[in-house]
PDB file of C-alpha atoms in Angstrom:
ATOM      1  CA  UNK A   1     -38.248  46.608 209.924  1.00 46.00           C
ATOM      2  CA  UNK A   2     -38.376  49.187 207.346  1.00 50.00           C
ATOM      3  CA  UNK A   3     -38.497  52.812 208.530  1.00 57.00           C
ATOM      4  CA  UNK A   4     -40.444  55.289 206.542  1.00 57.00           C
ATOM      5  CA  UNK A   5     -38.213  58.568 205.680  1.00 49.00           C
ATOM      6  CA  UNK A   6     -39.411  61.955 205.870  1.00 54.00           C
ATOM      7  CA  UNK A   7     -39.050  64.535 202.956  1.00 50.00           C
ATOM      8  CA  UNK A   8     -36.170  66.193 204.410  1.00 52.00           C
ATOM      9  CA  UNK A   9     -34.194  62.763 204.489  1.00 53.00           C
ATOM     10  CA  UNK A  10     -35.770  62.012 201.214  1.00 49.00           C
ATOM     11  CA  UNK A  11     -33.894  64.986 199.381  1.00 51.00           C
ATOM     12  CA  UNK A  12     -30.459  65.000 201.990  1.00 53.00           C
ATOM     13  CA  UNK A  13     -30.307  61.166 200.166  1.00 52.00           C
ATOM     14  CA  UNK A  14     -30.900  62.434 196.660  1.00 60.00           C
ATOM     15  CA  UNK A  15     -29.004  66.029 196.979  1.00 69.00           C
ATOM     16  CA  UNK A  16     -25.925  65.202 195.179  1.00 80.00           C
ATOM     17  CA  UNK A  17     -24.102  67.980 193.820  1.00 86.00           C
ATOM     18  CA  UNK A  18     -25.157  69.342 190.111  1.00 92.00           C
ATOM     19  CA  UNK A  19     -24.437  72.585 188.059  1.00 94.00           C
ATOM     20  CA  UNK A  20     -26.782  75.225 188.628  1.00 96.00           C
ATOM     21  CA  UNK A  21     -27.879  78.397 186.954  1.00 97.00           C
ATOM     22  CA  UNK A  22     -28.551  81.373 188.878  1.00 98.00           C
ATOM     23  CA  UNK A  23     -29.628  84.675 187.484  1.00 97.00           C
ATOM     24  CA  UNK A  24     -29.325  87.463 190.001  1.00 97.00           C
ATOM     25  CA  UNK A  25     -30.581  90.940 189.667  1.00 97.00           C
ATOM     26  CA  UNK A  26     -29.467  93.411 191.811  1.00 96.00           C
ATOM     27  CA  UNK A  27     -28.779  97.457 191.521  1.00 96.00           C
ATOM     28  CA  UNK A  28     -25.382  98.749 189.293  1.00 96.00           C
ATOM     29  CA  UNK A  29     -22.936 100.472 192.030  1.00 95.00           C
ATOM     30  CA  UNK A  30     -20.072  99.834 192.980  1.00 95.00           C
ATOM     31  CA  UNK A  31     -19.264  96.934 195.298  1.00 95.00           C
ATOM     32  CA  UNK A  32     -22.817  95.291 194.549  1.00 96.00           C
ATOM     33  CA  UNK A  33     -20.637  92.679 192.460  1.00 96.00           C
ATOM     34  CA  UNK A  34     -17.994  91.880 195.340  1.00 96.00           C
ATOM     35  CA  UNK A  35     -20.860  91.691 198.110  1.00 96.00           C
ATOM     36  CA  UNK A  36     -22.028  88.749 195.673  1.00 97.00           C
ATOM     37  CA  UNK A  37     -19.045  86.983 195.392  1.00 97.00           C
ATOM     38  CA  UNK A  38     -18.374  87.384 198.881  1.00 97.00           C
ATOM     39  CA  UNK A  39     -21.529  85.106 199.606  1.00 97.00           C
ATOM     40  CA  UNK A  40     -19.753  81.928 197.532  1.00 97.00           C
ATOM     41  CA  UNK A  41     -15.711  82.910 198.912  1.00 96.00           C
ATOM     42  CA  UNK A  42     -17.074  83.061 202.432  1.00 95.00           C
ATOM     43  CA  UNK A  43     -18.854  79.866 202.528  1.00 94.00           C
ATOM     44  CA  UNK A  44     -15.699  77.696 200.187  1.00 94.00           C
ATOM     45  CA  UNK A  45     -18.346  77.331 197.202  1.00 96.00           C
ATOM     46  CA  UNK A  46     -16.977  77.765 193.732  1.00 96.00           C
ATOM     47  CA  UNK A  47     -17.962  80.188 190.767  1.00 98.00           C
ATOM     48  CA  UNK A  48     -17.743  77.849 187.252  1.00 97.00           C
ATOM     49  CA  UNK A  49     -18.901  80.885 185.459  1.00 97.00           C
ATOM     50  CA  UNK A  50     -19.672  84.216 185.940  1.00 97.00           C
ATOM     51  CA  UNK A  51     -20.905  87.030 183.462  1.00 97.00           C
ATOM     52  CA  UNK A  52     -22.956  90.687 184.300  1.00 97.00           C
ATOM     53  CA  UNK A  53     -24.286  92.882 181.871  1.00 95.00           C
ATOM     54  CA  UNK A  54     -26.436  96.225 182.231  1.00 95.00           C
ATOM     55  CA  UNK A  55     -30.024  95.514 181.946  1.00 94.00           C
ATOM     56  CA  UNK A  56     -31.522  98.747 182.262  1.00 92.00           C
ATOM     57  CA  UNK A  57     -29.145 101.877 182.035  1.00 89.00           C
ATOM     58  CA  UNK A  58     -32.425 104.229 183.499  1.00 91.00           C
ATOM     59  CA  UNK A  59     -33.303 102.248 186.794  1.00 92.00           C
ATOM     60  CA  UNK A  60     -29.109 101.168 186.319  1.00 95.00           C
ATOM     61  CA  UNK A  61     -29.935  97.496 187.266  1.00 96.00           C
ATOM     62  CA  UNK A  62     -27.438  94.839 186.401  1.00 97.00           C
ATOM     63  CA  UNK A  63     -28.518  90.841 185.970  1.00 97.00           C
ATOM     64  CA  UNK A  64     -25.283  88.343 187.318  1.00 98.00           C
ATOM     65  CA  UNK A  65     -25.399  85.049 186.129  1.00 98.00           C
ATOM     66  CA  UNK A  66     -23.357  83.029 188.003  1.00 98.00           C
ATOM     67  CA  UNK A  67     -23.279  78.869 187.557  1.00 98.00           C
ATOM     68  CA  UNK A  68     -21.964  76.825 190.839  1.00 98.00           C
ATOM     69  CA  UNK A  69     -21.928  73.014 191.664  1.00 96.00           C
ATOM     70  CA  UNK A  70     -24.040  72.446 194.326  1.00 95.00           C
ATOM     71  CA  UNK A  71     -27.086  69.958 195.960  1.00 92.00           C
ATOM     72  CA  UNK A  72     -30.409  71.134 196.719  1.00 89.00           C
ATOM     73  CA  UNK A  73     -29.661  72.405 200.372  1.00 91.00           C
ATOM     74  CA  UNK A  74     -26.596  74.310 199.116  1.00 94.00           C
ATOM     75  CA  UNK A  75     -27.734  76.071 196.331  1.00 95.00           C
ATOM     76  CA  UNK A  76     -30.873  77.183 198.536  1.00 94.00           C
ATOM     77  CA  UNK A  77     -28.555  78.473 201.234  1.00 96.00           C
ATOM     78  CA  UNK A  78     -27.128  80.193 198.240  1.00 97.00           C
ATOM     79  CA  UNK A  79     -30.093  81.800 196.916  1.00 97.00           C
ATOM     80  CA  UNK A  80     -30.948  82.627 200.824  1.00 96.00           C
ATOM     81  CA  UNK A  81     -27.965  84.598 201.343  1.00 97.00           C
ATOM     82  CA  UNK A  82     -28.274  86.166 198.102  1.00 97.00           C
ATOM     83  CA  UNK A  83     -31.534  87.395 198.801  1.00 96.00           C
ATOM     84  CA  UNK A  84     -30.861  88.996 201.592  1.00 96.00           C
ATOM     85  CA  UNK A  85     -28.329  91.148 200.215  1.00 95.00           C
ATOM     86  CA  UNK A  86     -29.362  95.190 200.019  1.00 90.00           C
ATOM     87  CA  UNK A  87     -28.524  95.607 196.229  1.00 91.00           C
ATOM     88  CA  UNK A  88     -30.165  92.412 194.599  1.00 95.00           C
ATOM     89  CA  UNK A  89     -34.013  92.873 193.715  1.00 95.00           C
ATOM     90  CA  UNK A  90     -34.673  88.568 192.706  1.00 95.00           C
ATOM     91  CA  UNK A  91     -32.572  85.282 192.653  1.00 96.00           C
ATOM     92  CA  UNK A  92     -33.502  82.831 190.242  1.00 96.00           C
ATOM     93  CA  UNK A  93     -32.373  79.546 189.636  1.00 96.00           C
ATOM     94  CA  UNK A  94     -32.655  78.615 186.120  1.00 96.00           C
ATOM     95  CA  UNK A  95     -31.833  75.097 186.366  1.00 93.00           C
ATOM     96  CA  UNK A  96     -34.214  74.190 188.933  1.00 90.00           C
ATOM     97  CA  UNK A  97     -37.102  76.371 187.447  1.00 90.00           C
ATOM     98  CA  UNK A  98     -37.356  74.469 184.157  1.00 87.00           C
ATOM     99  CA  UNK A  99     -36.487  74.927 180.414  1.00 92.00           C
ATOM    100  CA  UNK A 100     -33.925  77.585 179.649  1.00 94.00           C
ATOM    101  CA  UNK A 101     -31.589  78.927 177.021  1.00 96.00           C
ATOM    102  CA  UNK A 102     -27.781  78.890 177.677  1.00 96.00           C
ATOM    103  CA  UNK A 103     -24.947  80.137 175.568  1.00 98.00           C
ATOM    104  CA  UNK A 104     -21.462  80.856 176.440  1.00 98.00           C
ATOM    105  CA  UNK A 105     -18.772  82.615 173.255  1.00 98.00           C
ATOM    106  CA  UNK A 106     -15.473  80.963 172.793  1.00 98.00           C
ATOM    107  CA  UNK A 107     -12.281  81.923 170.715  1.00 99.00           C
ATOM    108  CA  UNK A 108     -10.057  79.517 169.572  1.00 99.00           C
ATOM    109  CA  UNK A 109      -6.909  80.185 167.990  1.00 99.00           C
ATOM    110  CA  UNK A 110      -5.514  77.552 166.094  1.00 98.00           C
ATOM    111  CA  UNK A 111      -2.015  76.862 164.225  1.00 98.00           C
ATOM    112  CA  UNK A 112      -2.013  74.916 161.723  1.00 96.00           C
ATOM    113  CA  UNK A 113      -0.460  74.087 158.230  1.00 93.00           C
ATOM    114  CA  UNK A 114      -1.611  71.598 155.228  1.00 92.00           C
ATOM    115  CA  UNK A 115      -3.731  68.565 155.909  1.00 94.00           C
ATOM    116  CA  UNK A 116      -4.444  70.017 158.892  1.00 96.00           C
ATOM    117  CA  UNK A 117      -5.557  73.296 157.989  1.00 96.00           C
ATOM    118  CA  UNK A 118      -8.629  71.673 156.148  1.00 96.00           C
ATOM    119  CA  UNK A 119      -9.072  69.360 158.887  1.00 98.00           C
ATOM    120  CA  UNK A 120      -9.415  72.476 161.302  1.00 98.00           C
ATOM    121  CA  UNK A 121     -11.685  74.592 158.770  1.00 98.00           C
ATOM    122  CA  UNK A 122     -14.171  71.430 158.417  1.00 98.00           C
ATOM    123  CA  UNK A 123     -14.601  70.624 162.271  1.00 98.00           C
ATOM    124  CA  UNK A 124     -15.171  74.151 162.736  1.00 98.00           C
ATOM    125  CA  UNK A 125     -18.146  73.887 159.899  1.00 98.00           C
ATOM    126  CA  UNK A 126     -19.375  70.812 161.436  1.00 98.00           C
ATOM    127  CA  UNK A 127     -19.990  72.598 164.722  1.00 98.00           C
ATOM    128  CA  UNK A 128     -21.196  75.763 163.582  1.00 98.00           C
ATOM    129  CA  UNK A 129     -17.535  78.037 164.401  1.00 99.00           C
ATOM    130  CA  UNK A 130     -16.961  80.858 162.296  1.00 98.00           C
ATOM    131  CA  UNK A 131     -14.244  81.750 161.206  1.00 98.00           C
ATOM    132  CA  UNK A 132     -13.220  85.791 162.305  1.00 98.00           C
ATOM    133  CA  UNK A 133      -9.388  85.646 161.157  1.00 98.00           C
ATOM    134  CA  UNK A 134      -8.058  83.650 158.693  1.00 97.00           C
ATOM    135  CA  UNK A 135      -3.717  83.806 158.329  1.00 97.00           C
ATOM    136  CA  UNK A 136      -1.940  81.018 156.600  1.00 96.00           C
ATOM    137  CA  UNK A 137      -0.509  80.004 159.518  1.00 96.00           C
ATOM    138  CA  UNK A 138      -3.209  80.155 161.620  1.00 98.00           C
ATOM    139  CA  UNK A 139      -7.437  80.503 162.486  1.00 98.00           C
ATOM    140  CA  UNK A 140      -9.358  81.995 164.791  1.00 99.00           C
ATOM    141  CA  UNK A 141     -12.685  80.632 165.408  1.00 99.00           C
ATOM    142  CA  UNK A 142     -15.829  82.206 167.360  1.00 99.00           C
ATOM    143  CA  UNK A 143     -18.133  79.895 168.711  1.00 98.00           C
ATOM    144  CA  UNK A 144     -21.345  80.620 170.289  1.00 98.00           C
ATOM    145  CA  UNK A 145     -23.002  77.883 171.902  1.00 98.00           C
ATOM    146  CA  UNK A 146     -24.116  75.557 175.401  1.00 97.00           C
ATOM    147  CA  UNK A 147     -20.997  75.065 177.119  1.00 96.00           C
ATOM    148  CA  UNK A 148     -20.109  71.168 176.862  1.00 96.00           C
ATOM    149  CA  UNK A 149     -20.322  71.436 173.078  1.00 98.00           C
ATOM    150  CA  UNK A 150     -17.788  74.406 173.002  1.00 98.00           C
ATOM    151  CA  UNK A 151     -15.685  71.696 175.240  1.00 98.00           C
ATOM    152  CA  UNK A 152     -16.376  68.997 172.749  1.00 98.00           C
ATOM    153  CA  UNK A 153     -15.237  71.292 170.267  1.00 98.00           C
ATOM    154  CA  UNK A 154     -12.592  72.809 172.105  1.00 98.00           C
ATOM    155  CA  UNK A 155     -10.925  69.072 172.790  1.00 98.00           C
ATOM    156  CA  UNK A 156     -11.833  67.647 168.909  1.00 98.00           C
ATOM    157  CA  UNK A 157      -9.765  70.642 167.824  1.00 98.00           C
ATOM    158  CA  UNK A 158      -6.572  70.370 170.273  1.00 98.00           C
ATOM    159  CA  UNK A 159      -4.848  67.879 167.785  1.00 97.00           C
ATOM    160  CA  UNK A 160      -5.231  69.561 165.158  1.00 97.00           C
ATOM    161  CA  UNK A 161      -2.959  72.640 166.604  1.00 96.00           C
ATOM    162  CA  UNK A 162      -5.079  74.926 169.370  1.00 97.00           C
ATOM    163  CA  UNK A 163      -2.631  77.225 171.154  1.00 97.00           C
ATOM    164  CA  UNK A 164      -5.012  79.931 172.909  1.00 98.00           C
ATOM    165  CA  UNK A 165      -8.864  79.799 174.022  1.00 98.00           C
ATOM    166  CA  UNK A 166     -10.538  82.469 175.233  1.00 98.00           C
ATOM    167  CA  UNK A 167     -14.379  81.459 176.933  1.00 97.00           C
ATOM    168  CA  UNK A 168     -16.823  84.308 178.671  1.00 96.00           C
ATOM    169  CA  UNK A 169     -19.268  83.117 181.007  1.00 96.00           C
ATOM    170  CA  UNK A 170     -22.482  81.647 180.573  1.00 96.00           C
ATOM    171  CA  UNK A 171     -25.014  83.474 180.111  1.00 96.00           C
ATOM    172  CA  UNK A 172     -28.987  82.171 180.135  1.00 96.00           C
ATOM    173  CA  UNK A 173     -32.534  83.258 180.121  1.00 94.00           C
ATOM    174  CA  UNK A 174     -35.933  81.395 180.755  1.00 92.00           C
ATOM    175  CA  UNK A 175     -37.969  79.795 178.057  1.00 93.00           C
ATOM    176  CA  UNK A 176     -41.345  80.774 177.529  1.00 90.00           C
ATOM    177  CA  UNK A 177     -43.707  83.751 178.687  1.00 88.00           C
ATOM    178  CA  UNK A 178     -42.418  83.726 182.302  1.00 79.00           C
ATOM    179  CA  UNK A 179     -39.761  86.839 182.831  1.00 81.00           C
ATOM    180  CA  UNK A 180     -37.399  88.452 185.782  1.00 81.00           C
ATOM    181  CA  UNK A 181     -38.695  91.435 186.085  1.00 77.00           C
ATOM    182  CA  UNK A 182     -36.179  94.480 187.168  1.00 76.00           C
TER     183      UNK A 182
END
């Protein structure tokens, strides 16, 4: 006999965890940023990235974007919680909502001598690094880009002499007309 599922089953059967892109704006005082951490530490759910920034110095409203592993009931407990929160004005999730624009900044110092030197100076062309300090021992490269190609880069690079990366968060923004307002 086959049994018809509901929509709730429906999605519980398809809600496997995936990385999701919230943007969160909320007021810039102190203790707005803990009270929003406090809603993943509470509950076990982990922060892959974090970054807040200033959006407006004359209202002083701050936008957290914050990207989490999580399946469709999770991430909307998440953005539940969140809401409800006294500081934050909107929770958005980027991911869900359609196409949008990540980037994330990495520094990568590598040492490196001879063959390997070129080798480190022409991968870093290939994907777009630049190069912000240049010693004959040694590069640092800044790269500026969506997170698993920083990786890929990151990992391509390793043999070739990487002894210190430094990644911020991700940060992201909707495509198109549609805005958060704040």
């Amino acid at each position: 006999m086959n049994q018809k599922l509901s929509v709730y089953e429906i999605i519980e059967q398809k809600d496997e965890p995936i990385s999701h892109t919230l943007s969160v704006i909320l007021d810039d005082e102190p203790g707005a940023l803990s009270r929003v951490v406090s809603v993943f530490t509470s509950r076990g759910y982990n922060i892959d990235s974090l970054t807040v920034s200033q959006v407006d110095e004359e209202k002083a409203v701050s936008r957290v974007t914050i990207v989490t592993k999580g399946g469709y009931a999770v991430i909307q407990q998440i953005m539940n919680l969140l809401d409800r929160l006294i500081p934050v004005y909107e929770v958005r999730d980027l991911t869900y909502e359609g196409p949008h624009i990540e980037r994330a900044l990495a520094l990568v110092k590598v040492i490196c001598t001879g063959e390997q030197r070129a080798a480190a100076q022409a991968l870093a062309d290939r994907f777009g690094a630049k190069t912000i300090d240049s010693t004959p021992e040694s590069f640092i490269f800044e790269m500026a880009d969506i997170p698993s190609k920083i990786e890929k880069f990151i990992g391509l690079m390793k043999p070739l002499g990487v002894s210190e990366v430094c990644k911020t968060g991700v940060t992201a923004i909707a495509r198109g007309a549609e805005f958060i307002s704040y």
